[in-house]
């Protein structure tokens, strides 16, 4: 029984790590699409690139980088990908 229990625990760890890596990839892919498709970010220009972010989730640590934007009309500054997926500042 211990062998099965150990195997299930290892499978859970591998699944969690896989989920975190997929989320990292997807977040950076969304950031790339926002950058490349200017129609999705009218009046927003890149102020900083490759700004790192870490999120501790129930599945583990997610580490990714994204762009910081400045709005030419309003003067606002935001991480558009964070806003898109609902990540709160300082979360």
Coordinates of N, CA, C and O in Angstrom, one line a residue:
X1 N 0.8 -1.2 0.0 CA 0.0 0.0 0.0 C 0.9 1.3 0.0 O 0.5 2.3 -0.6
X2 N 2.0 1.2 0.7 CA 2.9 2.4 0.8 C 3.4 2.8 -0.6 O 3.5 4.0 -0.9
X3 N 3.7 1.8 -1.5 CA 4.2 2.1 -2.8 C 3.1 2.8 -3.6 O 3.5 3.8 -4.3
X4 N 1.9 2.4 -3.5 CA 0.8 3.1 -4.2 C 0.6 4.5 -3.6 O 0.5 5.5 -4.4
X5 N 0.7 4.7 -2.3 CA 0.6 6.0 -1.7 C 1.7 6.9 -2.2 O 1.4 8.1 -2.5
X6 N 2.9 6.4 -2.2 CA 4.0 7.2 -2.7 C 3.9 7.6 -4.2 O 4.2 8.7 -4.5
X7 N 3.4 6.7 -5.0 CA 3.2 6.9 -6.4 C 2.2 8.0 -6.6 O 2.3 8.9 -7.5
X8 N 1.1 7.9 -5.8 CA 0.0 8.9 -6.0 C 0.5 10.3 -5.5 O 0.2 11.3 -6.1
X9 N 1.3 10.4 -4.5 CA 1.9 11.6 -4.0 C 2.8 12.2 -5.1 O 2.7 13.4 -5.4
X10 N 3.6 11.4 -5.7 CA 4.6 11.9 -6.7 C 3.8 12.3 -7.9 O 4.1 13.4 -8.5
X11 N 2.7 11.6 -8.3 CA 1.9 12.1 -9.4 C 1.2 13.4 -9.1 O 1.1 14.3 -10.0
X12 N 0.8 13.6 -7.9 CA 0.2 14.9 -7.6 C 1.2 16.0 -7.7 O 0.9 17.1 -8.2
X13 N 2.4 15.8 -7.2 CA 3.5 16.8 -7.3 C 3.8 17.1 -8.8 O 4.0 18.3 -9.1
X14 N 3.9 16.1 -9.6 CA 4.2 16.3 -11.0 C 3.0 17.1 -11.7 O 3.3 17.9 -12.5
X15 N 1.8 16.7 -11.3 CA 0.7 17.4 -11.9 C 0.7 18.9 -11.5 O 0.4 19.8 -12.3
X16 N 1.0 19.2 -10.2 CA 1.0 20.6 -9.8 C 2.1 21.3 -10.5 O 1.9 22.5 -11.0
X17 N 3.3 20.7 -10.7 CA 4.4 21.4 -11.4 C 4.0 21.7 -12.8 O 4.3 22.7 -13.4
X18 N 3.4 20.7 -13.5 CA 2.9 20.9 -14.8 C 1.9 22.0 -15.0 O 2.0 22.8 -15.9
X19 N 1.0 22.1 -14.1 CA 0.0 23.1 -14.1 C 0.6 24.5 -14.0 O 0.3 25.4 -14.7
X20 N 1.6 24.6 -13.1 CA 2.3 25.9 -12.9 C 3.1 26.3 -14.2 O 3.1 27.4 -14.6
X21 N 3.8 25.3 -14.8 CA 4.5 25.6 -16.0 C 3.6 26.0 -17.1 O 3.9 27.0 -17.9
X22 N 2.4 25.4 -17.3 CA 1.5 25.7 -18.3 C 1.0 27.1 -18.1 O 0.9 27.9 -19.0
X23 N 0.6 27.5 -16.8 CA 0.1 28.8 -16.5 C 1.2 29.9 -16.8 O 0.9 30.9 -17.3
X24 N 2.5 29.6 -16.5 CA 3.5 30.5 -16.8 C 3.6 30.8 -18.3 O 3.7 31.9 -18.7
X25 N 3.6 29.7 -19.1 CA 3.6 29.8 -20.5 C 2.4 30.6 -21.0 O 2.6 31.5 -21.9
X26 N 1.2 30.3 -20.6 CA 0.0 31.0 -21.0 C 0.0 32.5 -20.7 O -0.4 33.4 -21.5
X27 N 0.5 32.9 -19.5 CA 0.5 34.3 -19.1 C 1.5 35.0 -20.0 O 1.2 36.1 -20.4
X28 N 2.7 34.4 -20.3 CA 3.6 35.1 -21.1 C 3.2 35.2 -22.6 O 3.4 36.2 -23.3
X29 N 2.4 34.2 -23.0 CA 1.8 34.2 -24.3 C 0.8 35.3 -24.4 O 0.8 36.0 -25.4
X30 N -0.1 35.5 -23.4 CA -1.0 36.5 -23.4 C -0.4 37.9 -23.5 O -0.8 38.8 -24.2
X31 N 0.7 38.0 -22.7 CA 1.5 39.3 -22.7 C 2.0 39.6 -24.1 O 2.0 40.7 -24.6
X32 N 2.5 38.6 -24.8 CA 3.1 38.7 -26.1 C 2.0 39.1 -27.1 O 2.2 40.0 -27.9
X33 N 0.8 38.5 -27.0 CA -0.3 38.8 -27.9 C -0.7 40.3 -27.7 O -1.0 41.0 -28.7
X34 N -0.8 40.7 -26.5 CA -1.2 42.1 -26.2 C -0.2 43.1 -26.8 O -0.6 44.1 -27.3
X35 N 1.1 42.7 -26.7 CA 2.1 43.5 -27.3 C 2.0 43.6 -28.8 O 2.1 44.6 -29.4
X36 N 1.9 42.4 -29.5 CA 1.9 42.3 -30.9 C 0.6 42.9 -31.6 O 0.6 43.4 -32.7
X37 N -0.5 42.7 -30.9 CA -1.8 43.2 -31.4 C -2.2 44.5 -30.8 O -2.9 44.6 -29.9
X38 N -1.7 45.6 -31.5 CA -1.9 46.9 -30.9 C -3.4 47.3 -30.8 O -3.8 48.1 -30.0
X39 N -4.2 46.7 -31.6 CA -5.7 46.9 -31.6 C -6.3 46.5 -30.2 O -7.3 47.0 -29.8
X40 N -5.6 45.6 -29.5 CA -6.1 45.2 -28.2 C -5.7 46.1 -27.1 O -6.2 46.0 -26.0
X41 N -4.8 47.1 -27.4 CA -4.3 48.0 -26.3 C -4.2 49.4 -26.9 O -3.2 50.1 -26.7
X42 N -5.3 49.9 -27.4 CA -5.3 51.2 -28.0 C -4.9 52.3 -26.9 O -5.4 52.3 -25.8
X43 N -4.0 53.1 -27.3 CA -3.4 54.2 -26.5 C -2.4 53.7 -25.5 O -1.9 54.5 -24.7
X44 N -2.2 52.4 -25.3 CA -1.2 51.9 -24.4 C 0.1 51.6 -25.1 O 0.2 51.0 -26.1
X45 N 1.2 52.1 -24.4 CA 2.5 51.9 -25.0 C 3.4 51.2 -23.9 O 3.2 51.5 -22.7
X46 N 4.3 50.4 -24.3 CA 5.2 49.7 -23.3 C 6.1 50.7 -22.7 O 6.8 51.5 -23.3
X47 N 6.2 50.7 -21.4 CA 7.1 51.5 -20.6 C 8.3 50.7 -20.1 O 9.4 51.1 -20.0
X48 N 8.0 49.4 -19.7 CA 9.0 48.5 -19.2 C 8.7 47.1 -19.7 O 7.6 46.7 -19.8
X49 N 9.8 46.4 -20.1 CA 9.7 45.0 -20.6 C 10.2 44.0 -19.5 O 11.0 44.4 -18.7
X50 N 9.7 42.8 -19.6 CA 10.3 41.7 -18.8 C 10.3 42.0 -17.3 O 11.3 41.7 -16.6
X51 N 9.2 42.5 -16.8 CA 9.1 42.8 -15.4 C 8.7 41.4 -14.7 O 7.6 40.9 -15.0
X52 N 9.5 40.9 -13.8 CA 9.2 39.6 -13.2 C 8.0 39.7 -12.2 O 7.7 40.7 -11.6
X53 N 7.3 38.5 -12.1 CA 6.2 38.4 -11.1 C 6.2 37.0 -10.6 O 6.4 36.0 -11.4
X54 N 5.9 36.8 -9.4 CA 5.7 35.5 -8.8 C 4.4 35.5 -8.1 O 4.0 36.4 -7.4
X55 N 3.7 34.3 -8.2 CA 2.4 34.1 -7.6 C 2.4 32.8 -6.9 O 2.8 31.8 -7.5
X56 N 2.1 32.7 -5.6 CA 2.1 31.4 -4.9 C 0.6 31.0 -5.0 O -0.3 31.6 -4.5
X57 N 0.4 29.8 -5.6 CA -0.9 29.2 -5.8 C -1.0 27.9 -5.0 O 0.0 27.4 -4.4
X58 N -2.2 27.4 -5.0 CA -2.4 26.1 -4.3 C -1.6 25.0 -5.0 O -1.3 23.9 -4.4
X59 N -1.2 25.2 -6.3 CA -0.5 24.2 -7.1 C 1.0 24.4 -7.0 O 1.8 23.6 -7.5
X60 N 1.4 25.6 -6.5 CA 2.9 25.9 -6.4 C 3.1 27.3 -6.9 O 2.2 28.1 -7.1
X61 N 4.4 27.6 -7.1 CA 4.9 28.9 -7.5 C 4.8 29.1 -9.0 O 5.3 28.3 -9.7
X62 N 4.2 30.2 -9.4 CA 4.1 30.6 -10.8 C 5.1 31.8 -11.0 O 4.9 32.8 -10.3
X63 N 6.0 31.7 -11.9 CA 7.0 32.8 -12.1 C 6.9 33.1 -13.6 O 7.0 32.3 -14.5
X64 N 6.7 34.4 -13.9 CA 6.6 34.9 -15.3 C 7.0 36.3 -15.4 O 7.2 37.0 -14.4
X65 N 7.2 36.8 -16.6 CA 7.5 38.2 -16.8 C 6.5 38.8 -17.7 O 5.9 38.1 -18.5
X66 N 6.3 40.1 -17.6 CA 5.3 40.7 -18.4 C 5.7 42.2 -18.7 O 6.7 42.7 -18.1
X67 N 4.9 42.9 -19.5 CA 5.2 44.3 -19.8 C 4.4 45.2 -19.0 O 3.2 44.9 -18.7
X68 N 4.9 46.4 -18.7 CA 4.3 47.4 -18.0 C 3.9 48.5 -19.0 O 4.8 49.0 -19.7
X69 N 2.7 48.9 -19.0 CA 2.2 49.9 -20.1 C 1.8 51.2 -19.5 O 1.4 51.3 -18.3
X70 N 1.9 52.2 -20.3 CA 1.5 53.6 -20.0 C 0.5 54.0 -21.1 O 0.7 53.8 -22.3
X71 N -0.6 54.6 -20.6 CA -1.7 55.1 -21.5 C -1.4 56.5 -21.9 O -1.3 57.4 -21.0
X72 N -1.2 56.7 -23.2 CA -0.8 58.1 -23.7 C -1.9 59.1 -23.5 O -1.6 60.3 -23.3
X73 N -3.2 58.7 -23.4 CA -4.2 59.7 -23.2 C -4.5 60.0 -21.7 O -4.7 61.1 -21.4
X74 N -4.5 59.0 -20.9 CA -4.9 59.1 -19.5 C -3.8 59.2 -18.5 O -3.9 59.7 -17.4
X75 N -2.6 58.8 -19.0 CA -1.4 58.8 -18.1 C -1.4 57.6 -17.1 O -0.5 57.5 -16.3
X76 N -2.4 56.7 -17.2 CA -2.4 55.6 -16.3 C -1.3 54.6 -16.6 O -0.8 54.6 -17.8
X77 N -0.9 53.8 -15.7 CA 0.1 52.8 -15.9 C -0.4 51.5 -15.3 O -1.0 51.4 -14.2
X78 N -0.2 50.4 -16.1 CA -0.8 49.1 -15.7 C 0.0 47.9 -16.3 O 0.6 48.1 -17.4
X79 N -0.1 46.8 -15.7 CA 0.3 45.5 -16.3 C -1.0 45.0 -16.9 O -1.9 44.5 -16.2
X80 N -1.1 45.1 -18.2 CA -2.3 44.8 -18.9 C -2.7 43.3 -18.8 O -3.8 42.9 -18.6
X81 N -1.7 42.4 -18.8 CA -1.9 41.0 -18.7 C -2.5 40.7 -17.3 O -3.4 39.8 -17.1
X82 N -2.0 41.3 -16.3 CA -2.5 41.1 -14.9 C -3.9 41.5 -14.8 O -4.8 40.7 -14.3
X83 N -4.3 42.6 -15.4 CA -5.6 43.1 -15.4 C -6.5 42.1 -16.2 O -7.7 41.8 -15.8
X84 N -6.0 41.6 -17.3 CA -6.8 40.7 -18.2 C -7.2 39.4 -17.4 O -8.3 39.0 -17.6
X85 N -6.3 38.9 -16.6 CA -6.6 37.6 -15.9 C -7.0 37.8 -14.5 O -7.3 36.8 -13.8
X86 N -7.1 39.1 -14.0 CA -7.7 39.3 -12.7 C -6.6 39.2 -11.5 O -7.0 39.0 -10.4
X87 N -5.4 39.4 -11.9 CA -4.4 39.4 -10.8 C -4.3 40.8 -10.2 O -4.1 41.8 -10.9
X88 N -4.6 40.9 -8.9 CA -4.6 42.2 -8.2 C -3.2 42.6 -7.9 O -2.3 41.8 -7.7
X89 N -2.9 43.9 -7.9 CA -1.6 44.5 -7.5 C -1.2 44.0 -6.2 O -2.0 43.9 -5.3
X90 N 0.0 43.6 -6.0 CA 0.6 43.1 -4.7 C -0.1 41.9 -4.2 O 0.0 41.6 -3.0
X91 N -0.7 41.1 -5.1 CA -1.3 39.9 -4.6 C -0.3 38.8 -4.4 O 0.6 38.6 -5.1

